[in-house]
mmCIF file of C-alpha atoms and ligand atoms in Angstrom:
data_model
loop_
_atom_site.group_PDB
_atom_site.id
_atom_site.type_symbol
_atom_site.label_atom_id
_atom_site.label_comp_id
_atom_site.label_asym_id
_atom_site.label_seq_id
_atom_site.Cartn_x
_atom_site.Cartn_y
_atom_site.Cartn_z
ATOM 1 C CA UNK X 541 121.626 60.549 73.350
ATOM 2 C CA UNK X 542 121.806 62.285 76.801
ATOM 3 C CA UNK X 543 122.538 65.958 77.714
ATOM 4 C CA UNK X 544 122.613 67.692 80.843
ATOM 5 C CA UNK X 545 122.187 71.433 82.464
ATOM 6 C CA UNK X 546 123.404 72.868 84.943
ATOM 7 C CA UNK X 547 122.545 76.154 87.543
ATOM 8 C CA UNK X 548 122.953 76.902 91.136
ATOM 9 C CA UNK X 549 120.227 78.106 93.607
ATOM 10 C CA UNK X 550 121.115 81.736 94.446
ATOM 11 C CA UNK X 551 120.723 84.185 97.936
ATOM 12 C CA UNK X 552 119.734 88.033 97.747
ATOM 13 C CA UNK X 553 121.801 89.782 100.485
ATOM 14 C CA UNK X 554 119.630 92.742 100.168
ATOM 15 C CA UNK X 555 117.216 94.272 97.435
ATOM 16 C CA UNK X 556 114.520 91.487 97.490
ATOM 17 C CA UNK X 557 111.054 93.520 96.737
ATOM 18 C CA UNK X 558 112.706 96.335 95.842
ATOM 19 C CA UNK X 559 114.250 95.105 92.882
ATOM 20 C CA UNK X 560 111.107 94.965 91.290
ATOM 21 C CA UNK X 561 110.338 98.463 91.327
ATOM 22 C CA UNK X 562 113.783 99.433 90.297
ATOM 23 C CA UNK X 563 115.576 99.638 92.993
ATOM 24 C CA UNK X 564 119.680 98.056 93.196
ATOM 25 C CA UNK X 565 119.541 94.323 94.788
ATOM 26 C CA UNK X 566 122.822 92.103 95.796
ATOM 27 C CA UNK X 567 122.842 88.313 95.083
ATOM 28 C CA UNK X 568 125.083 85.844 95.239
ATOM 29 C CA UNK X 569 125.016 82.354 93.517
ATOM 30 C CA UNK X 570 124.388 79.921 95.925
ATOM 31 C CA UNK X 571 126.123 76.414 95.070
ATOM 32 C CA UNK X 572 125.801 74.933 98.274
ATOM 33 C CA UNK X 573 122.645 73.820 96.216
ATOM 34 C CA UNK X 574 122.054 72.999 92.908
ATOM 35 C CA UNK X 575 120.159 71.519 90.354
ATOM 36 C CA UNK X 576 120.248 68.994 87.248
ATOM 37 C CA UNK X 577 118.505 68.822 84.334
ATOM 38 C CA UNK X 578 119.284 65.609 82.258
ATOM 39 C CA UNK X 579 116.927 65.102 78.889
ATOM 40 C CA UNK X 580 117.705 61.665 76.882
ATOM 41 C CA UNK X 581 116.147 60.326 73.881
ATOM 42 C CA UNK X 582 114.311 57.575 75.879
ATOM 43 C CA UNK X 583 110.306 57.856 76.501
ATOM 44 C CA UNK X 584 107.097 57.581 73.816
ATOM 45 C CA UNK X 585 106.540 61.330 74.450
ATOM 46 C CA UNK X 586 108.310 64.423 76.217
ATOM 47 C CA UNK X 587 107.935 63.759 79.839
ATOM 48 C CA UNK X 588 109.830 65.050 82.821
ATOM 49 C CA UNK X 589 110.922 63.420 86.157
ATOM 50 C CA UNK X 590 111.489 65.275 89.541
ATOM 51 C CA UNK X 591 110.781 64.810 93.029
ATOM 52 C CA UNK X 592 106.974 66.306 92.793
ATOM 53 C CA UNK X 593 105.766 64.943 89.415
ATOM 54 C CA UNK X 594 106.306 61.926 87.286
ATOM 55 C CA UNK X 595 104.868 61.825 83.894
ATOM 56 C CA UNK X 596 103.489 63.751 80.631
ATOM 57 C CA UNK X 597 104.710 67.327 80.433
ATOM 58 C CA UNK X 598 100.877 67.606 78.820
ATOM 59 C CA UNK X 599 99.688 66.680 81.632
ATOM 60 C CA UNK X 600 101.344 68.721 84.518
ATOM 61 C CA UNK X 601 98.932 69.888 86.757
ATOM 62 C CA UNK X 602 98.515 73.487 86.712
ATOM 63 C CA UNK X 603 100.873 74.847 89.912
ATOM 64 C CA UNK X 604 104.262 73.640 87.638
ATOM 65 C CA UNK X 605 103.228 75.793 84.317
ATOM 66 C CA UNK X 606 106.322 77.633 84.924
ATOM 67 C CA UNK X 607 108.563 74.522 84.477
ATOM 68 C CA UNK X 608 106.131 73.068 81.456
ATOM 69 C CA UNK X 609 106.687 76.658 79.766
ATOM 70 C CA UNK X 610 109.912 76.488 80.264
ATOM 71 C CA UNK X 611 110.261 73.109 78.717
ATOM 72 C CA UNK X 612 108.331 74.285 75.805
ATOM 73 C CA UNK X 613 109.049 77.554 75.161
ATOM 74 C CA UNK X 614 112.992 76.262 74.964
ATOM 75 C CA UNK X 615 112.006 73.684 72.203
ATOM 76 C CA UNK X 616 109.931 76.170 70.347
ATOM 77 C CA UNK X 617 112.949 78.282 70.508
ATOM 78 C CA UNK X 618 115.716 75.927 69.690
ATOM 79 C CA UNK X 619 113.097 75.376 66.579
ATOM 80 C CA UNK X 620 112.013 71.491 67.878
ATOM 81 C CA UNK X 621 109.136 69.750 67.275
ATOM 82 C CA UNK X 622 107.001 70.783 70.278
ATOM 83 C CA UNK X 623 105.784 66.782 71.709
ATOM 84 C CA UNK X 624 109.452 65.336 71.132
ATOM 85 C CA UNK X 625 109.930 61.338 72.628
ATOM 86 C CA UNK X 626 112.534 62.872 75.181
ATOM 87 C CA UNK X 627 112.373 62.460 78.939
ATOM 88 C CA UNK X 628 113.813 65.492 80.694
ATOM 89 C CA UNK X 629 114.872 64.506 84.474
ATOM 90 C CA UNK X 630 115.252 67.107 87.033
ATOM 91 C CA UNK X 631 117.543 66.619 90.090
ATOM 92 C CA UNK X 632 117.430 69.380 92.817
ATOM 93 C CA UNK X 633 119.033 70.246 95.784
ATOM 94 C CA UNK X 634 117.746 73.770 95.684
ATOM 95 C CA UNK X 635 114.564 74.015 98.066
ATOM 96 C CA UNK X 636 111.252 74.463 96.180
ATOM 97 C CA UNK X 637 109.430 78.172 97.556
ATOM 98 C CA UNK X 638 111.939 78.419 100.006
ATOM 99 C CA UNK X 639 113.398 81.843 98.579
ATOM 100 C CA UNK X 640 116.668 80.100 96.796
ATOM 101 C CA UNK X 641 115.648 80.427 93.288
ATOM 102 C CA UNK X 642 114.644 77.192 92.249
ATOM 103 C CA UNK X 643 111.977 78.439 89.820
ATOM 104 C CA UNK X 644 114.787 80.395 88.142
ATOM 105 C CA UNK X 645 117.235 77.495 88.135
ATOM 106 C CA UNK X 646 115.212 74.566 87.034
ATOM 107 C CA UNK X 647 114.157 77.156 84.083
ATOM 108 C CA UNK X 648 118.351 77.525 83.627
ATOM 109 C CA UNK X 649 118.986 73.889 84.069
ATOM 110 C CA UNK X 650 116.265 72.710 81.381
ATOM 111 C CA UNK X 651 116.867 75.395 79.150
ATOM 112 C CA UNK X 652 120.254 74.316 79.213
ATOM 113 C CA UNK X 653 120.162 70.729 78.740
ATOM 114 C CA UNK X 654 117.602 70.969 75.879
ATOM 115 C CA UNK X 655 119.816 73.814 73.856
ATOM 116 C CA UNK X 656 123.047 71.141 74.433
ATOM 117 C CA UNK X 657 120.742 67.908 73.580
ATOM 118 C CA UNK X 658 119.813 69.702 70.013
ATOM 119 C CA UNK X 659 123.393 71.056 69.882
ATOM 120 C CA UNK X 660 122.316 74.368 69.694
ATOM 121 C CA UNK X 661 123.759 77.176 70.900
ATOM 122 C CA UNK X 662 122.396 79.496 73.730
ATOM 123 C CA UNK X 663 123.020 82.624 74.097
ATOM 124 C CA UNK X 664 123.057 84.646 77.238
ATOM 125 C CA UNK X 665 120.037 87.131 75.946
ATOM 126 C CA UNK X 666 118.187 83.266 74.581
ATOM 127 C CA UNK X 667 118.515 82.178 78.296
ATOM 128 C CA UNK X 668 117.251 85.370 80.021
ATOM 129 C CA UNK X 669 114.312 85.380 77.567
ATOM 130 C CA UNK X 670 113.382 81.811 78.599
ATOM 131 C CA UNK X 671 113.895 81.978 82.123
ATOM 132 C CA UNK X 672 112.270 85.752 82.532
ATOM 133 C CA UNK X 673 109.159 84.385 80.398
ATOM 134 C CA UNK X 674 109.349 81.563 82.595
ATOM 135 C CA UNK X 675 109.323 83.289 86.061
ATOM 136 C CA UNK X 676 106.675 85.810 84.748
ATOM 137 C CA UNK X 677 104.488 82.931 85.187
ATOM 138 C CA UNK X 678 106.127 81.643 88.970
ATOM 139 C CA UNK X 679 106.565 85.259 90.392
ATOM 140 C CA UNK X 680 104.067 87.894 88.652
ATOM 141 C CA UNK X 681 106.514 90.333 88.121
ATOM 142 C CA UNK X 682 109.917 89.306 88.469
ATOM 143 C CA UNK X 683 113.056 91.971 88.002
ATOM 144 C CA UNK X 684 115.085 89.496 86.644
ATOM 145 C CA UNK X 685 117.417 89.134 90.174
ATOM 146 C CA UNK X 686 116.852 85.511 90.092
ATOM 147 C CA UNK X 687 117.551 84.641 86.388
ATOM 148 C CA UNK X 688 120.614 86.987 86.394
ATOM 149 C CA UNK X 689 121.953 84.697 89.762
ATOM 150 C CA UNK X 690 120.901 81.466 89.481
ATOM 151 C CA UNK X 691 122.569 81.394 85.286
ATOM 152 C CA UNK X 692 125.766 83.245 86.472
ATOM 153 C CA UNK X 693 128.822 82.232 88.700
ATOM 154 C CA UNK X 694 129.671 85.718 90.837
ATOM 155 C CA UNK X 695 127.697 87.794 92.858
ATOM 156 C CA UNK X 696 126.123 90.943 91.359
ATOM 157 C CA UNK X 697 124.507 94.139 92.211
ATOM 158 C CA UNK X 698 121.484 94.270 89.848
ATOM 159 C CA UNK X 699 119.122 97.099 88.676
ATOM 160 C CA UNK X 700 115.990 95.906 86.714
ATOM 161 C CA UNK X 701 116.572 96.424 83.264
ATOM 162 C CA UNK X 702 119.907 97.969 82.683
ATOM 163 C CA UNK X 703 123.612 96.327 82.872
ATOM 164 C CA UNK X 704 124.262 93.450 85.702
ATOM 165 C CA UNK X 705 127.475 94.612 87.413
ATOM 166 C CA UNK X 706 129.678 91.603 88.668
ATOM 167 C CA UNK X 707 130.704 91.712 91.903
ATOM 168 C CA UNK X 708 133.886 90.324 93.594
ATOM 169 C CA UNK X 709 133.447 89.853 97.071
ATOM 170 C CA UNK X 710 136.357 90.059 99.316
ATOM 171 C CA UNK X 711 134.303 89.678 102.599
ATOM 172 C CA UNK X 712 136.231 88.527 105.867
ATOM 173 C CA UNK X 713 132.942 87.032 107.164
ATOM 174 C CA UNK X 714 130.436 84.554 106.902
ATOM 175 C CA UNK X 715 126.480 83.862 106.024
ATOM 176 C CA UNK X 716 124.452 81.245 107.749
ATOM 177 C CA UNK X 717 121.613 80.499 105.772
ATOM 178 C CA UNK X 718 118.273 79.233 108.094
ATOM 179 C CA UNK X 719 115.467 77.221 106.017
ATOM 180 C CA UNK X 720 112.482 78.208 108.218
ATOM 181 C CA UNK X 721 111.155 75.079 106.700
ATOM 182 C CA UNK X 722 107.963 76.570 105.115
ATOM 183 C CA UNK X 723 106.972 77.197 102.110
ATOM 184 C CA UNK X 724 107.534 80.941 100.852
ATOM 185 C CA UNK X 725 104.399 82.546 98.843
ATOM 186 C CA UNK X 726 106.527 84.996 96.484
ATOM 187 C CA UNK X 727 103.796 84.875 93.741
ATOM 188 C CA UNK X 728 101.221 86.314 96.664
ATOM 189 C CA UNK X 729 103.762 88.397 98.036
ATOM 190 C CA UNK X 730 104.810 90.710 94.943
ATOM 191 C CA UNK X 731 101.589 91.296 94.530
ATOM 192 C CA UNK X 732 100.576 92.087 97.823
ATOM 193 C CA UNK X 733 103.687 94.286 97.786
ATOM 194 C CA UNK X 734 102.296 96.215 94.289
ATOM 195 C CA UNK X 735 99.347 96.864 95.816
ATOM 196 C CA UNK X 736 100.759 98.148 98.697
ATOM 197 C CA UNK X 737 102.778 100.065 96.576
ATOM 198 C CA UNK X 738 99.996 101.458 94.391
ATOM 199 C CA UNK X 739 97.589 102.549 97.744
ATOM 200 C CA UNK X 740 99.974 104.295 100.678
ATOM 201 C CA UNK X 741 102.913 106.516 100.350
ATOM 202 C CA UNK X 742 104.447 105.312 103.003
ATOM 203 C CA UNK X 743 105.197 101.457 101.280
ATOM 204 C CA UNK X 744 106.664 103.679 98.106
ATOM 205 C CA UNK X 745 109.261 105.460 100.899
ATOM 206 C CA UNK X 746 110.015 101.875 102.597
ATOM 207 C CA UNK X 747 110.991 100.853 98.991
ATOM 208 C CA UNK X 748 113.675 103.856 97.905
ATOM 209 C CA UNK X 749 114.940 103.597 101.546
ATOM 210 C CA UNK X 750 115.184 99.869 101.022
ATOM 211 C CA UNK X 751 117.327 100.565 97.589
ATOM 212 C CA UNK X 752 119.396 103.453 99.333
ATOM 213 C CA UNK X 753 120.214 100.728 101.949
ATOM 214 C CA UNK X 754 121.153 98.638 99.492
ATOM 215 C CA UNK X 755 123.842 100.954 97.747
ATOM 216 C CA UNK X 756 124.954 101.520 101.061
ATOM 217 C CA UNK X 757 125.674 97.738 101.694
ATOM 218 C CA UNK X 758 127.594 97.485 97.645
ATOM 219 C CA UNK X 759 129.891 100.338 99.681
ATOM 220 C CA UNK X 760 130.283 97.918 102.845
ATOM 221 C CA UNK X 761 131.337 94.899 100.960
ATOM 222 C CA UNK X 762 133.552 96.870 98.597
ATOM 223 C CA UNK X 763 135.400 98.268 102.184
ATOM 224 C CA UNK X 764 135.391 95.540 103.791
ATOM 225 C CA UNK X 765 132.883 97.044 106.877
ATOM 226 C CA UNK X 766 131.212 93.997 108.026
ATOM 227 C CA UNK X 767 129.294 95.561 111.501
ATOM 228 C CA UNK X 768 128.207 98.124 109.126
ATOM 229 C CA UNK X 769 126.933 95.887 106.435
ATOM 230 C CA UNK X 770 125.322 93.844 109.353
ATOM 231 C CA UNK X 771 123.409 97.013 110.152
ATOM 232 C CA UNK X 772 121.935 97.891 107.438
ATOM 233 C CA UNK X 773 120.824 93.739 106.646
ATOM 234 C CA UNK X 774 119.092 94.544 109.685
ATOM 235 C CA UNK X 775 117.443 97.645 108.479
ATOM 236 C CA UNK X 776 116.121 96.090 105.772
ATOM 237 C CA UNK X 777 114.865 93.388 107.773
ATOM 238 C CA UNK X 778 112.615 96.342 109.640
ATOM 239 C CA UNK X 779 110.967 97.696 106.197
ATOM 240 C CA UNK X 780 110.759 94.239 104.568
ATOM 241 C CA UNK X 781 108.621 93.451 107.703
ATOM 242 C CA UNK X 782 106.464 96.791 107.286
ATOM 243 C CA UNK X 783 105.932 95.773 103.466
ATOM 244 C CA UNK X 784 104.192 92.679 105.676
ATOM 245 C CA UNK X 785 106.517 90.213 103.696
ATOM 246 C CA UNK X 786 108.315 88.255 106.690
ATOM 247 C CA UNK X 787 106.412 86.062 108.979
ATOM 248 C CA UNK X 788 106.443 84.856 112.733
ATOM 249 C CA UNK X 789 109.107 82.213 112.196
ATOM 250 C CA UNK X 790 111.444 84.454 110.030
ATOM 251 C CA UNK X 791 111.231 87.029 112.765
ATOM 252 C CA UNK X 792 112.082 84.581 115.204
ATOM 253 C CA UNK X 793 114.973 82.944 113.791
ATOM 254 C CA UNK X 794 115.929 86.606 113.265
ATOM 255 C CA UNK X 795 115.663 87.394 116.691
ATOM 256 C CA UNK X 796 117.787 83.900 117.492
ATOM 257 C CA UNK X 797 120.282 84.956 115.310
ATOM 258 C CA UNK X 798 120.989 88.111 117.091
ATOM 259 C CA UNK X 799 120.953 86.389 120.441
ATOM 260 C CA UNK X 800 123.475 84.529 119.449
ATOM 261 C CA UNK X 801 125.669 87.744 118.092
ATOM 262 C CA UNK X 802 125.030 87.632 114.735
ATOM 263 C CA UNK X 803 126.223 91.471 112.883
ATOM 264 C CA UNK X 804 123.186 91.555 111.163
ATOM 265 C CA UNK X 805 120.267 89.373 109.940
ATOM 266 C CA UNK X 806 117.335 89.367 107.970
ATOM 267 C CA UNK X 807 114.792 87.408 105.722
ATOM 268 C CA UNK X 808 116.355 86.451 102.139
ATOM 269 C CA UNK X 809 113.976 85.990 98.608
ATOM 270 C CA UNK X 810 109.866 86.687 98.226
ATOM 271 C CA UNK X 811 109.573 86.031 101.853
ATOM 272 C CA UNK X 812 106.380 84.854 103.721
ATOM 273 C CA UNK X 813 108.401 81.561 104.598
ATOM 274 C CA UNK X 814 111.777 80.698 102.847
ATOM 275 C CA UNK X 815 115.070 81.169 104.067
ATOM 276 C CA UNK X 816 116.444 83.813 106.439
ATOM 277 C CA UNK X 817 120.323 85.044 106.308
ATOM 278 C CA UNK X 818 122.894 86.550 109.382
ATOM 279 C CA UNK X 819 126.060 87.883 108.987
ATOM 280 C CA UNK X 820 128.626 85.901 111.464
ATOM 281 C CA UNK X 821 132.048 87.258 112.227
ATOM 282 C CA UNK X 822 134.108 84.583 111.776
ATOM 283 C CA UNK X 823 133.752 80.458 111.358
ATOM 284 C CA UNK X 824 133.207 79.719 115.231
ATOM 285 C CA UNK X 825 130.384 82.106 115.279
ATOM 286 C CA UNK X 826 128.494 81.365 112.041
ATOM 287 C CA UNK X 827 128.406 77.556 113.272
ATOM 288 C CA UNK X 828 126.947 79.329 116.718
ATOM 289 C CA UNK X 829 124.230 80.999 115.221
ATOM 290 C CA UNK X 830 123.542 77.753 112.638
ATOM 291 C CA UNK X 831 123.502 75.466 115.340
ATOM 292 C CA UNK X 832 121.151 77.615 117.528
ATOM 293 C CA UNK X 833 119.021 78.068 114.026
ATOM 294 C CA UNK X 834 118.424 74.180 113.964
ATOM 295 C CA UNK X 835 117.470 74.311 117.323
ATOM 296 C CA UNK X 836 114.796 76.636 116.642
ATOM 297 C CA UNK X 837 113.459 74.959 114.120
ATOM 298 C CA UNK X 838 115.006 75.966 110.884
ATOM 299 C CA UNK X 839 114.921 72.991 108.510
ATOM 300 C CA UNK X 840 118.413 73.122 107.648
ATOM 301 C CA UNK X 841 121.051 75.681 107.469
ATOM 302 C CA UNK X 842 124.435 76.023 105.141
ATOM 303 C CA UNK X 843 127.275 78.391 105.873
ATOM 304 C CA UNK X 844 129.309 80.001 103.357
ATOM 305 C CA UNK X 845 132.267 82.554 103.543
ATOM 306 C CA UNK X 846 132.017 85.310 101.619
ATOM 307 C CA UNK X 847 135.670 86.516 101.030
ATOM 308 C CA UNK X 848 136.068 84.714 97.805
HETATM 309 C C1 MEV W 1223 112.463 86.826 94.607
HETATM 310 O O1 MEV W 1223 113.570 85.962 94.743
HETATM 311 C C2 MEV W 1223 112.909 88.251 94.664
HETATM 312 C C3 MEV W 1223 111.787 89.278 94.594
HETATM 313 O O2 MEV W 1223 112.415 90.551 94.729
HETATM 314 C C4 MEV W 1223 111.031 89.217 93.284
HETATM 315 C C5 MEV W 1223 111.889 89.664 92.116
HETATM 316 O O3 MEV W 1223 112.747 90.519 92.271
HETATM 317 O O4 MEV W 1223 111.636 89.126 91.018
HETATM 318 C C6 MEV W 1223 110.803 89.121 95.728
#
């Protein structure tokens, strides 16, 4: 017996940090990299494969929990004894801490295969309770951006706890996505944020102007006003630095990104490492800015047009 799950890595275009206190984020799916769960019926006991651990779920060290909840809060759901002899194997493309989601989608992907291996259904609220309980244990606090992008197939404008709006995105540009090649810290990060939050005004201001930028930018895709939408990425950019979530080599490939015209460009996801996103014009330019990315040290870099 052998059944597999699906989910895509995802990028926020604006709204990461704020999200969490309420405020409207944008994210898009991002399949340029995926992920795989596979569970069969072969093993002695439930184990898991992927590229960081080989073995007994019972015996994952401590920094996967999320994924070993995930695993068994999905067979205690689906009603399944809770040490099956299934192997669950995990195949990512999706970049672990990097800001893409992957804690969200490997929580999709499992959930996914298990529900199909037992030939149970899942429904949409089933999935979001997985993957939220899930992330609560990867991010702290998490608004629920991540689950809602990495389970879905369109981009959405998202506000914690009420109705996900799908988005259709009719974009005549491009985003070039830079892997500064270290390890984001999102766990640390929220919480630095919420404490930040909880002590100076200021950090509660750089939040609601960080949501009112966002709104702005659902108006700029929806019209089509790409300099303007590049504007206010890099406005964010600005406050998500005063919240003290970027770092040096985000700000540079930010900086290298503008050199090389980009309409706007900021850090994407928790932050603190990760990924960093500009907005490029057309093709020739997004390759520019991807090309000068690499050179500066960013891991790897995908494009992807965002008029469809
Ligand atoms: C992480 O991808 C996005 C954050 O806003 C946390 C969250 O919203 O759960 C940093």
């Amino acid at each position: 017996m052998k059944a597999v799950g699906k989910a895509s890595g995802k990028i926020i275009l604006m709204g990461e940090h704020a999200a969490v206190y309420g405020q409207p984020a944008i994210a898009l799916p991002f399949s340029a990299v995926q992920i795989q769960a596979t569970v069969t019926d072969q093993g002695q006991a439930l184990s898991v494969s992927c590229d960081f651990y080989d073995g007994l779920v019972h015996q994952m060290p401590k920094i996967w929990e999320s994924l070993k909840h995930a695993i068994r809060f999905s067979l205690y759901r689906i009603g399944a004894p809770s040490d099956p002899a299934i192997h669950v194997q995990i195949d990512s493309t999706i970049p672990a801490e990097r800001g893409m989601g992957s804690s969200a989608a490997v929580a999709v992907a499992v959930a996914r295969a298990l529900f199909a291996f037992y030939q149970k259904d899942l429904s949409n609220q089933e999935l979001w309770d997985i993957v939220q309980s899930s992330e609560k244990i990867a991010h702290g606090n998490p608004s629920g951006i991540d689950a809602a992008t990495t389970s879905g197939k369109q981009p959405v404008f998202f506000i914690k706890g009420q109705v996900i709006e799908p988005l259709n995105l009719h974009l005549d540009a491009y985003l070039v996505v830079g892997d500064s090649g270290k390890m984001g810290h999102t766990l640390e990060a929220v919480s630095d944020v919420a404490t930040l939050y909880q002590d100076q005004q200021d950090a509660r201001l750089w939040i609601k102007e960080l949501g009112d930028l966002t709104r702005q930018a659902k108006k700029y895709l929806a019209s089509g006003q790409v300099q303007a939408l590049g504007q206010v990425m890099n406005q964010a950019h600005l406050l998500l630095q005063k919240l003290g979530v970027s770092d040096e080599k985000l700000d540079y490939l930010v900086d290298v990104a503008h050199v090389q015209g980009a309409l706007g460009a900021k850090l994407t996801g928790g932050g603190r490492g990760g990924c960093m996103i500009a907005l490029a014009a057309n093709q020739h330019q997004a390759e520019k800015i991807a090309q000068a990315l690499e050179k500066s040290g960013a891991c790897q870099t995908w494009i992807q047009y965002l008029g469809e």
